[in-house]
XYZ file of C-alpha atoms in Angstrom:
232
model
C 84.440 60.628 103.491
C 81.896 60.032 106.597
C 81.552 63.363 108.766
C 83.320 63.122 112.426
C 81.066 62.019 115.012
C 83.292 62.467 117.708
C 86.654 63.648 119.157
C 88.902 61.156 120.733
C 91.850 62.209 122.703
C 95.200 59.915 121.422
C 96.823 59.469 124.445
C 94.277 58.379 126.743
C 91.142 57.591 124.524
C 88.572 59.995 126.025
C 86.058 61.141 123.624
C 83.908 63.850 123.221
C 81.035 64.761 121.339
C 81.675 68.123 118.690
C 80.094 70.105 121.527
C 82.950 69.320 123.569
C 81.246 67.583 125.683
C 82.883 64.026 127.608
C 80.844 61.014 126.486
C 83.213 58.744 127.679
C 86.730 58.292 129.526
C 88.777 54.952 130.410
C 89.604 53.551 133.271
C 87.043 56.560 135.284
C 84.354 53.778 136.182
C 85.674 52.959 139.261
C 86.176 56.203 140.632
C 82.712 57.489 142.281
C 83.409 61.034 142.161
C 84.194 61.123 138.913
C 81.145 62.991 136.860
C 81.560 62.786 133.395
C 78.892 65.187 132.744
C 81.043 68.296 134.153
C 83.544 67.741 131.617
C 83.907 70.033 128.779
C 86.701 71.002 126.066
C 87.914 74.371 126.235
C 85.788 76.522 123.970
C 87.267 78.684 121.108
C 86.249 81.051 118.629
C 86.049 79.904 115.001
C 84.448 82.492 112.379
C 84.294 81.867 108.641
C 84.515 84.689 106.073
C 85.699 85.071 102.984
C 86.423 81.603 102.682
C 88.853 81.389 105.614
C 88.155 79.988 109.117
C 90.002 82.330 112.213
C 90.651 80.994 115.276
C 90.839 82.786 118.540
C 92.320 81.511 121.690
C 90.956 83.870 123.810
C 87.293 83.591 125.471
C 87.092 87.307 126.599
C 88.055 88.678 122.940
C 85.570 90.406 120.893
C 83.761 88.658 117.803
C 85.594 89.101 114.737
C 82.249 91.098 113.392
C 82.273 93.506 115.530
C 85.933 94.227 114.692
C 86.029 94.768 111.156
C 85.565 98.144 109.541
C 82.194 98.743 110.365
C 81.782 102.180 109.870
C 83.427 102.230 106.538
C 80.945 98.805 105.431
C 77.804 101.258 106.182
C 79.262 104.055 104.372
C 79.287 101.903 101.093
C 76.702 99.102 99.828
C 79.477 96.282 99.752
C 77.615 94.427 97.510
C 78.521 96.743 95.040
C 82.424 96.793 96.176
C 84.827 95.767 93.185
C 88.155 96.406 92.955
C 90.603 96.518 89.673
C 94.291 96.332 89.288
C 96.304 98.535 86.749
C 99.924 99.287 86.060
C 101.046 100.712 88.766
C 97.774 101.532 90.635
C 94.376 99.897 91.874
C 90.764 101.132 91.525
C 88.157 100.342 94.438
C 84.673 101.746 93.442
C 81.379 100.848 95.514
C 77.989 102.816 95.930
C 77.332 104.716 98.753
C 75.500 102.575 101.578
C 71.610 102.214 101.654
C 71.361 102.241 105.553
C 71.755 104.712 108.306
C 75.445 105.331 108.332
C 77.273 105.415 111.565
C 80.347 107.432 109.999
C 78.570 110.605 109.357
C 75.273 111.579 107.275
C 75.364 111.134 103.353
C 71.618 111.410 103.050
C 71.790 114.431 101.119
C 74.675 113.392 99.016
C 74.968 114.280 95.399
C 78.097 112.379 95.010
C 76.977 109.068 95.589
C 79.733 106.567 95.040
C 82.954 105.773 97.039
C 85.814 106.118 94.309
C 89.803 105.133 95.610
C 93.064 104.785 93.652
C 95.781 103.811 95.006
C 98.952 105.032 93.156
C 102.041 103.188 93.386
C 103.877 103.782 95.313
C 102.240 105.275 99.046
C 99.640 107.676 97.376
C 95.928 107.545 97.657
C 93.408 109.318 95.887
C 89.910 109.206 97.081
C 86.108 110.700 97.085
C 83.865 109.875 99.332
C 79.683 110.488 99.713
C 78.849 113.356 100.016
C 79.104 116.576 98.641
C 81.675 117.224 95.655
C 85.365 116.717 97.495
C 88.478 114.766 96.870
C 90.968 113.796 99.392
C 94.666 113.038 98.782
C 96.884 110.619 101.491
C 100.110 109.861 101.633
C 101.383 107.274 103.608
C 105.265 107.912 104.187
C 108.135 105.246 106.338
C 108.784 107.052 109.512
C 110.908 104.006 110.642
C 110.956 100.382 111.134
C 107.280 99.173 112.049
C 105.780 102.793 111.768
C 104.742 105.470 108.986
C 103.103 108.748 108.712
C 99.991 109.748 107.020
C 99.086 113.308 105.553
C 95.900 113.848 104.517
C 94.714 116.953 101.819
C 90.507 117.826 101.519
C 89.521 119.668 98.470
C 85.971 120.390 99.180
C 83.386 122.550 97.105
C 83.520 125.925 98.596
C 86.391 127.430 100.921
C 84.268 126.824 104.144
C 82.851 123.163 104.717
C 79.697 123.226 105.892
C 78.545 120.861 108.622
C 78.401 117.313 106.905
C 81.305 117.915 105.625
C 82.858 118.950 108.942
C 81.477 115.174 110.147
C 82.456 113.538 107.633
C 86.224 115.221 108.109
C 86.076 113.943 111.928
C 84.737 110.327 110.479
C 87.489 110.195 108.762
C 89.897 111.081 111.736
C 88.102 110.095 114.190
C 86.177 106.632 113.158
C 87.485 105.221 110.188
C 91.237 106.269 110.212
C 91.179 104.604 113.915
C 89.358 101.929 112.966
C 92.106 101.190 110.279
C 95.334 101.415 112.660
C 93.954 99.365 114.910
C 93.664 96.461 112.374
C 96.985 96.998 110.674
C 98.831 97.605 113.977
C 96.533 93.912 114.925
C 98.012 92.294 111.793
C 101.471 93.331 112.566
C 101.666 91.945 115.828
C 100.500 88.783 114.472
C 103.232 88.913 112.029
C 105.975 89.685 114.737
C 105.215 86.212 116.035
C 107.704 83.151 116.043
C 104.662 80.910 114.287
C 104.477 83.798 111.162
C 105.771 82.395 107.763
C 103.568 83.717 105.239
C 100.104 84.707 104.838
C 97.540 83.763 102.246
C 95.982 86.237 99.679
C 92.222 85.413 99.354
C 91.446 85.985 95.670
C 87.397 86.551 94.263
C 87.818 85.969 90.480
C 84.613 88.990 90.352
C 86.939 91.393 92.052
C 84.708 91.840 95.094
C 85.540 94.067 98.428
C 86.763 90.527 99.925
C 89.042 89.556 97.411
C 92.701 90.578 98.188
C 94.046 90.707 94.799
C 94.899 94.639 94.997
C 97.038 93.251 98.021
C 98.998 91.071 95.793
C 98.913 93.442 92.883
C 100.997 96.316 95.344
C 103.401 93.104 96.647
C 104.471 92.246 93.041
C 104.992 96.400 92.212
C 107.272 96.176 95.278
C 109.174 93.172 94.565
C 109.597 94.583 90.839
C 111.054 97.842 92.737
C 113.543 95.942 94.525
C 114.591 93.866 91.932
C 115.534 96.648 89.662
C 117.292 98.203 92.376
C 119.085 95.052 93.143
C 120.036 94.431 89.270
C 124.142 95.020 88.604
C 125.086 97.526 86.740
């Protein structure tokens, strides 16, 4: 299969080059005015990342970089992000991040891996760098379209000192934000007429791209419902 060379409109035969730009359009030789060279296809945004391209309409929006969770991806190394499904829960384990963190300062950590479970089904159980803690959430329906998280900190001694008072307001502050905003993001997009279903992107090594946990929770649900659903 030869590699497109050009772009060529079907209803009037004007093509452009894969910059967008016009190389050449019928029936506009006649017309003095006409300066092909001005000519340009809207541009879009098209990112790649694990394995999917996005597309984004919108010229003014930000990069999809810079809207990930990039506080939580310098907390941890992501290279060392892997993720395992059980019964009814999922592991995520990764080591804490080599570089300067912009969550809060884990430079004097003697815990030194992220650790997360996530118990079926809305509690999660998590450590973070740092010094010795353990933080419980649970994520409870508060209605159609919205829920309501708790959050418990068991820390080492009865007064946190003041990393641990950062990385408290990280998590409030940065990363829990940084969170809503992309699921609130994702559930506009799946308000929309053009929503059918989306795809799970699966890394057989269990990496922090791979989406498998995602499918692992879907499955405990359906499971849920079908038992309910079962006659008696």
């Amino acid at each position: 299969m030869r590699p497109w060379r050009s772009i060529v409109c079907p209803y009037h035969a004007w093509t452009f080059d894969l910059t967008g730009r016009l190389r050449r359009a019928r029936n506009t030789g006649g017309m003095p005015a006409f300066d092909a060279s001005v000519v340009c296809l809207d541009r879009i945004q098209v990112t790649e990342f694990g394995g999917m391209a996005y597309v984004n309409l919108d010229p003014a929006a930000a990069p999809l970089r810079e809207q990930a969770h990039k506080d939580f991806v310098s907390l941890v190394d992501m290279s060392t992000y892997r993720v395992t499904t059980y019964g009814i829960y999922s592991s995520h384990m990764a080591e804490a991040g080599r570089a300067d963190d912009s969550a809060y300062d884990v430079s004097g950590a003697t815990v030194t891996e992220h650790t997360v479970w996530w118990l079926w089904p809305s509690t999660r159980l998590l450590r973070h760098p740092g010094r010795g803690n353990f933080m419980v959430l649970q994520i409870i329906p508060d209605g159609p379209e919205r829920t309501r998280e708790t959050w418990d900190f068991y820390l080492e001694t009865a007064e946190p000192d003041e990393a641990e008072l950062d990385s408290i307001r990280s998590v409030d502050e940065v990363l829990q934000v940084e969170d809503i905003a992309l699921v609130e993001s994702v559930q506009r997009g799946m308000r929309t007429p053009a929503f059918t279903q989306g795809k799970i992107v699966h890394d057989p090594g269990g990496s922090g791209l791979s989406e498998h946990a995602v499918h692992h929770f879907h499955g405990l649900a359906l499971d849920a419902y079908r038992r309910e659903l079962r006659p008696a």
